[in-house]
PDB file of C-alpha atoms in Angstrom:
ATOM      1  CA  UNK B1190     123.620 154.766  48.484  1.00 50.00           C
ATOM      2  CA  UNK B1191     123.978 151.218  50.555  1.00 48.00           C
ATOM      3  CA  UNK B1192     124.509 148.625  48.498  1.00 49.00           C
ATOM      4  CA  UNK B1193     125.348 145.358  50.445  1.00 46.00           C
ATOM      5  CA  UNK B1194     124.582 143.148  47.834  1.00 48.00           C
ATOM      6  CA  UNK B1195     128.398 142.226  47.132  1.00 51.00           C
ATOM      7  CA  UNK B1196     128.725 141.506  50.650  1.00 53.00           C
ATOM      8  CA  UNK B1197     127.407 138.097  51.707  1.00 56.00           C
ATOM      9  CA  UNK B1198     124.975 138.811  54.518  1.00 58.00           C
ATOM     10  CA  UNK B1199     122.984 136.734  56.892  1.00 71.00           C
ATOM     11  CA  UNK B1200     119.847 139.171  56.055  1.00 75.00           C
ATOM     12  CA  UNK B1201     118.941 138.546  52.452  1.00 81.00           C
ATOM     13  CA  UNK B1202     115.905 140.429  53.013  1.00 85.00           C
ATOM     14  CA  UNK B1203     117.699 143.506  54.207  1.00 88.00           C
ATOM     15  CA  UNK B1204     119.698 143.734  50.952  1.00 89.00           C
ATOM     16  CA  UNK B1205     116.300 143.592  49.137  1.00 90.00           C
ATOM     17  CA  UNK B1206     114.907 145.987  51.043  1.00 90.00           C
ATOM     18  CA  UNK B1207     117.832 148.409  50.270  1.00 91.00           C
ATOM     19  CA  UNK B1208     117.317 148.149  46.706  1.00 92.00           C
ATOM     20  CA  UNK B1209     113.786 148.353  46.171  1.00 92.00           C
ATOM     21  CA  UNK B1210     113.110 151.086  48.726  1.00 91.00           C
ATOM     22  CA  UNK B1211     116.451 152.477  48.662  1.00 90.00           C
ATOM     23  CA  UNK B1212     115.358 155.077  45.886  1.00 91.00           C
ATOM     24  CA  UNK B1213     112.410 156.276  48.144  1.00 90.00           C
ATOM     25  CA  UNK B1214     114.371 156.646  51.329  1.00 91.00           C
ATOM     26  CA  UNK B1215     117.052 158.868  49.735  1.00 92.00           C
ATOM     27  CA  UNK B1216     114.387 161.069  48.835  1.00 89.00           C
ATOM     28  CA  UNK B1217     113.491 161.341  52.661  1.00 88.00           C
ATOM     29  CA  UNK B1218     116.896 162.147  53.517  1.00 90.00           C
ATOM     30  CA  UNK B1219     117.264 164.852  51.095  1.00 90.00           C
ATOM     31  CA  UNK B1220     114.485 166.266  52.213  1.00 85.00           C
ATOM     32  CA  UNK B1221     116.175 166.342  55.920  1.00 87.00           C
ATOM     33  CA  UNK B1222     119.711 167.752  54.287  1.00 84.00           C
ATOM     34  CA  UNK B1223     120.551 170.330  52.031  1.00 80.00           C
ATOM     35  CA  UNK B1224     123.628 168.664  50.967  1.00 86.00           C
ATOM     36  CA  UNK B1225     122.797 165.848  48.361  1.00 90.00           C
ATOM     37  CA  UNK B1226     126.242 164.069  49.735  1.00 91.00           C
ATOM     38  CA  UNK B1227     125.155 164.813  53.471  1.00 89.00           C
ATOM     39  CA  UNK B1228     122.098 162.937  52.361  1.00 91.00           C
ATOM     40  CA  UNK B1229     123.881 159.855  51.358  1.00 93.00           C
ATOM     41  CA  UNK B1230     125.818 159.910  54.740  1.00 92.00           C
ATOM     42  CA  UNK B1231     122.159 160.585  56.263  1.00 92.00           C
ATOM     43  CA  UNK B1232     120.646 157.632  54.794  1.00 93.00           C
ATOM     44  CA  UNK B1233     124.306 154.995  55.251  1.00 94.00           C
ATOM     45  CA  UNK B1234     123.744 155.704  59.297  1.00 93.00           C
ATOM     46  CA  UNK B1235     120.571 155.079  58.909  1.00 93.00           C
ATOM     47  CA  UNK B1236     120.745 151.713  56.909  1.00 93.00           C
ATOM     48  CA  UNK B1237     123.327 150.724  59.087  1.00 93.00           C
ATOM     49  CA  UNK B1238     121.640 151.101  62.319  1.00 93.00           C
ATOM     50  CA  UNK B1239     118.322 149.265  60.802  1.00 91.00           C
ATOM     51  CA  UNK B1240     120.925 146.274  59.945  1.00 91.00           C
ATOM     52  CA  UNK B1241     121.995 146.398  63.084  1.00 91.00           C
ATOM     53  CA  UNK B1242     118.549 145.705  64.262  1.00 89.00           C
ATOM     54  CA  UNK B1243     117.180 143.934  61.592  1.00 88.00           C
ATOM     55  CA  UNK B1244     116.773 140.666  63.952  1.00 86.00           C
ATOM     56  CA  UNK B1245     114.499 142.928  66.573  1.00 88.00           C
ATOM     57  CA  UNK B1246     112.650 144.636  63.997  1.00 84.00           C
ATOM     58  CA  UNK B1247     109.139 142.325  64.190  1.00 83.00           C
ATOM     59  CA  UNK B1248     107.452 143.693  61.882  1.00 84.00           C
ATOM     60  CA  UNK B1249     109.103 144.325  58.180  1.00 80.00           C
ATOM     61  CA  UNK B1250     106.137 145.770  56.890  1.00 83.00           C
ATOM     62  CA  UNK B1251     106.278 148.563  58.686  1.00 84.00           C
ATOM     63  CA  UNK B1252     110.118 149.331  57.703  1.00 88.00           C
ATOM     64  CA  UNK B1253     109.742 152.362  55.993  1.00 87.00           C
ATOM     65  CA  UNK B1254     108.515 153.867  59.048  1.00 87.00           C
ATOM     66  CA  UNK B1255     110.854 152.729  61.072  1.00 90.00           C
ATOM     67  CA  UNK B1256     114.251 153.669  58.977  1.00 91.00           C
ATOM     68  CA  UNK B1257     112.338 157.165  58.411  1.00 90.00           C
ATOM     69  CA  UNK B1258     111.937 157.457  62.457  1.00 90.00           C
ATOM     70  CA  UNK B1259     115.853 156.521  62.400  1.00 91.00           C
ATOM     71  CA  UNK B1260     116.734 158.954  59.494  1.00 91.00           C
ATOM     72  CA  UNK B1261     115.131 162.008  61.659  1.00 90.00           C
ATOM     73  CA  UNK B1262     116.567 160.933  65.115  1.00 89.00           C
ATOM     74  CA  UNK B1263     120.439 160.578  63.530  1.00 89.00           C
ATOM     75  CA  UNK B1264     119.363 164.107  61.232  1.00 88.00           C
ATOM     76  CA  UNK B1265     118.368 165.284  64.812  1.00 85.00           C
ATOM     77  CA  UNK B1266     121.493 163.848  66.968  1.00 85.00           C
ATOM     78  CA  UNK B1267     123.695 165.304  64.152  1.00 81.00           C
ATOM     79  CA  UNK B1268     122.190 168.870  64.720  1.00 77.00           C
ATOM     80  CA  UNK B1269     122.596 168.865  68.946  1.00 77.00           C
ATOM     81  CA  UNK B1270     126.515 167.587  68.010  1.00 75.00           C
ATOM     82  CA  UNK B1271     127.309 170.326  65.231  1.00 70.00           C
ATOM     83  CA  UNK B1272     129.533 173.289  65.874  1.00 64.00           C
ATOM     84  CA  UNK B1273     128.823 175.927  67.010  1.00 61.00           C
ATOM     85  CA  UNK B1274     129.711 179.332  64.976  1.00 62.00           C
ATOM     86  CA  UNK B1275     127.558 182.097  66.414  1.00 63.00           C
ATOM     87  CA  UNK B1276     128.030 183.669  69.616  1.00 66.00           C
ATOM     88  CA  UNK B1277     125.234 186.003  71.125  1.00 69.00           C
ATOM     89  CA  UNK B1278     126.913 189.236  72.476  1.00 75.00           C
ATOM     90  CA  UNK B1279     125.944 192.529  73.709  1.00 75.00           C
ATOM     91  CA  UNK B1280     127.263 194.449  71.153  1.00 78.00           C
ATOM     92  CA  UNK B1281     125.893 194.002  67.050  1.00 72.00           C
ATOM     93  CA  UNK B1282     128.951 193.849  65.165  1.00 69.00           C
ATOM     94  CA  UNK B1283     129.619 196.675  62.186  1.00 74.00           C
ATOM     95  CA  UNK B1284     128.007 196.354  59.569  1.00 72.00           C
ATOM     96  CA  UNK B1285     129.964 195.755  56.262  1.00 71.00           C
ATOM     97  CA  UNK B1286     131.130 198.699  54.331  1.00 68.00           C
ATOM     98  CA  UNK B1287     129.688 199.507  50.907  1.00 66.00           C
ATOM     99  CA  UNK B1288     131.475 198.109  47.991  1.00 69.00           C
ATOM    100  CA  UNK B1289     134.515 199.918  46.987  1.00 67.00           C
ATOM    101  CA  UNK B1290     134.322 202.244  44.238  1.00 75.00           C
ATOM    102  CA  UNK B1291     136.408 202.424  41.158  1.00 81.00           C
ATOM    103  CA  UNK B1292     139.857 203.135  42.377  1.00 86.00           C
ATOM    104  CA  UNK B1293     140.472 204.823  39.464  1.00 87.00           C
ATOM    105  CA  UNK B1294     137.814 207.654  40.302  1.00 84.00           C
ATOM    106  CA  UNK B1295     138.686 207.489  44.142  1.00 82.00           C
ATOM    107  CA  UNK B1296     142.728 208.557  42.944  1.00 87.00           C
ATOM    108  CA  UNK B1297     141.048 211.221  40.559  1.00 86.00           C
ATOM    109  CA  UNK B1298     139.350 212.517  43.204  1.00 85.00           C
ATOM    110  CA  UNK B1299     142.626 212.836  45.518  1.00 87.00           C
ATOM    111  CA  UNK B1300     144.129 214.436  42.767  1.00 89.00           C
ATOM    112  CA  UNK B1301     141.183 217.043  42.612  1.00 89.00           C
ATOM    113  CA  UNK B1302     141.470 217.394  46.314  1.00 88.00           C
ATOM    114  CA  UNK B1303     145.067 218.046  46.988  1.00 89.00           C
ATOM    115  CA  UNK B1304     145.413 220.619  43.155  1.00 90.00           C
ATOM    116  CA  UNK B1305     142.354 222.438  45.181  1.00 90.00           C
ATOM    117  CA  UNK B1306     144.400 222.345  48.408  1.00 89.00           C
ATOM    118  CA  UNK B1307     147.362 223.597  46.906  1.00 88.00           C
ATOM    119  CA  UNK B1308     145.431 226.993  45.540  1.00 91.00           C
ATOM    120  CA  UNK B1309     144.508 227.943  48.943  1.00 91.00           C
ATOM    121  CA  UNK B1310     146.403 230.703  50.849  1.00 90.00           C
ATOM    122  CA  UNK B1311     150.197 229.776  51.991  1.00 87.00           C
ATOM    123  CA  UNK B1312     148.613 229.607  55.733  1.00 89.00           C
ATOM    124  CA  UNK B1313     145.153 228.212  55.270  1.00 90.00           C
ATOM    125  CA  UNK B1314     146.667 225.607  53.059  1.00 89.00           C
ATOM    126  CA  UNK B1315     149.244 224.801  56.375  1.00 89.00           C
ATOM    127  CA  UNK B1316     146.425 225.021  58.613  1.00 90.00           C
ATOM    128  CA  UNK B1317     144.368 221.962  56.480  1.00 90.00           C
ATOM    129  CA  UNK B1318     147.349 220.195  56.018  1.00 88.00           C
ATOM    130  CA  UNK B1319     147.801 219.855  59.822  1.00 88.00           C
ATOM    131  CA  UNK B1320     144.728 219.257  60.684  1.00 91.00           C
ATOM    132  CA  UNK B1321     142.686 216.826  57.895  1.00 89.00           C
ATOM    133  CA  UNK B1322     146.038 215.448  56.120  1.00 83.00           C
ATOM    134  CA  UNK B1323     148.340 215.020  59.736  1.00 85.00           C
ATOM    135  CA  UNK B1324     145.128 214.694  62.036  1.00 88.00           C
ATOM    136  CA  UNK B1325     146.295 217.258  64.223  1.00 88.00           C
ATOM    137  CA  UNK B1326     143.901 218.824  67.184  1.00 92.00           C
ATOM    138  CA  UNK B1327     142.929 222.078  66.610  1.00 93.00           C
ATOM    139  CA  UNK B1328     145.689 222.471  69.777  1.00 94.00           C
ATOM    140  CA  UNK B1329     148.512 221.109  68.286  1.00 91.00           C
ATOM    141  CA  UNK B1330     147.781 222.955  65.147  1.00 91.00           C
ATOM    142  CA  UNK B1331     147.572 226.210  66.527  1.00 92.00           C
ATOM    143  CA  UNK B1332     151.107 225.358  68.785  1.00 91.00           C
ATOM    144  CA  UNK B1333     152.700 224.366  65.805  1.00 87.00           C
ATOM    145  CA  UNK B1334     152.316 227.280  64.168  1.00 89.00           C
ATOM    146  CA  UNK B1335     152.386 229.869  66.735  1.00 91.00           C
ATOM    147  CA  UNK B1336     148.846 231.039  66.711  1.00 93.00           C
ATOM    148  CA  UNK B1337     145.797 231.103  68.576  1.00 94.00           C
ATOM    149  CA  UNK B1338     143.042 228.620  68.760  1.00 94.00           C
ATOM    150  CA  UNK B1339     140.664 230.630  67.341  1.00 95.00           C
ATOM    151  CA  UNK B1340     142.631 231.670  64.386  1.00 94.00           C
ATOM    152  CA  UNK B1341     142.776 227.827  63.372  1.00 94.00           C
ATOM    153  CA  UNK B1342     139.407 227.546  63.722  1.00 95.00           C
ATOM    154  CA  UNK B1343     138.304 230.594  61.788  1.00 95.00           C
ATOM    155  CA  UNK B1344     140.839 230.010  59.038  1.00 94.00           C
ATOM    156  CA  UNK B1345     140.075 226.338  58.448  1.00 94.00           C
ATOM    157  CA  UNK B1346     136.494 227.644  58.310  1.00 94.00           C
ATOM    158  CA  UNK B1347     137.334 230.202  55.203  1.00 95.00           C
ATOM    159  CA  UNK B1348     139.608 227.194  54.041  1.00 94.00           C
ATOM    160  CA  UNK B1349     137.091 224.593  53.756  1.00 92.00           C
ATOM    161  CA  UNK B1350     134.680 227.340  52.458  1.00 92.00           C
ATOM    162  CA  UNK B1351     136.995 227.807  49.435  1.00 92.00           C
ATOM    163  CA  UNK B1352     137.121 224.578  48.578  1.00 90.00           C
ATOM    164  CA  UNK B1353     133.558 223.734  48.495  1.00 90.00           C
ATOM    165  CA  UNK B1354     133.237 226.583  45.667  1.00 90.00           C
ATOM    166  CA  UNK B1355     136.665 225.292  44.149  1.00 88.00           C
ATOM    167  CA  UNK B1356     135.168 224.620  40.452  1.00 87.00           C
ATOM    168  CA  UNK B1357     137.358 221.692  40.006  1.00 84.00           C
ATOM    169  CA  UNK B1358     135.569 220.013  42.965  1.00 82.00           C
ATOM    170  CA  UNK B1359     131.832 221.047  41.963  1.00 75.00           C
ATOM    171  CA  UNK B1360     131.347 217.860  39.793  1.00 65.00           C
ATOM    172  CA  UNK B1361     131.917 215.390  42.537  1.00 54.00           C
ATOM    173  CA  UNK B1362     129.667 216.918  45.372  1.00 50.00           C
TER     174      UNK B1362
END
């Protein structure tokens, strides 16, 4: 808080002011700030500016008013000069992801996944591989290996139809 008392100033009666209202005024500028230290820096512009007019202020019984009508307008000036963060776009940004799980479970789960893999058929196992572990097209899969289209499709089908009855798996679904 303002304390000008060690200074010498020409305005005794603004140094008295200070310190028997100074208590009250603070409370007004917290109530302006969240920030108890913003409040402090609130209520030093303030003070300052009344001492700066302390000779054209004519009536000193009406201070309070006055350095509250000063608090609000440098409170107010502060918020039109702030920063700003936020942007307004067309497009909502994503939304955050749930928490992460226990990576402990999430590797037990891999491990799950890939001994369930590894049970399937020589060619449906290749065929999953390809596509869900390489992110291959059904396309490039079927190239790859020679076949048609449709036979990817129709084994990945009987593939992924194992392992939802794979025992091992049952637990986590």
């Amino acid at each position: 808080m303002c304390t000008l008392a060690s200074n010498p100033t020409p305005y005794p009666s603004f140094s008295a002011y200070v310190r028997t209202r100074g208590t009250v005024l603070m409370r007004t500028a917290r109530s302006l700030t969240a920030n108890p230290c913003d409040a402090e820096d609130l209520l030093q512009t303030a003070l300052a500016k009344t001492y700066v007019a302390w000779d054209r202020i004519e009536d000193h019984r009406a201070l309070d008013g006055y350095v509250r009508r000063t608090l609000v307008n440098t409170r107010t000036s502060q918020w039109r000069k702030r920063k700003v963060d936020e942007f307004a776009c067309d497009e909502l940004p994503e939304t955050e992801s749930a928490p992460a799980g226990d990576p402990a479970e999430a590797q037990a789960l891999r491990d799950a996944m890939w001994r369930a893999v590894t049970r399937l058929p020589d060619r449906q196992r290749a065929m999953v591989v390809l596509r869900y572990y390489e992110d291959l097209s059904e396309v490039q899969t079927a190239e790859l290996l020679g076949v048609s289209v449709g036979t990817v499709k129709s084994a990945v089908s009987r593939a992924l139809g194992k392992l939802r009855e794979d025992p091992e798996l049952m637990p986590v679904r």
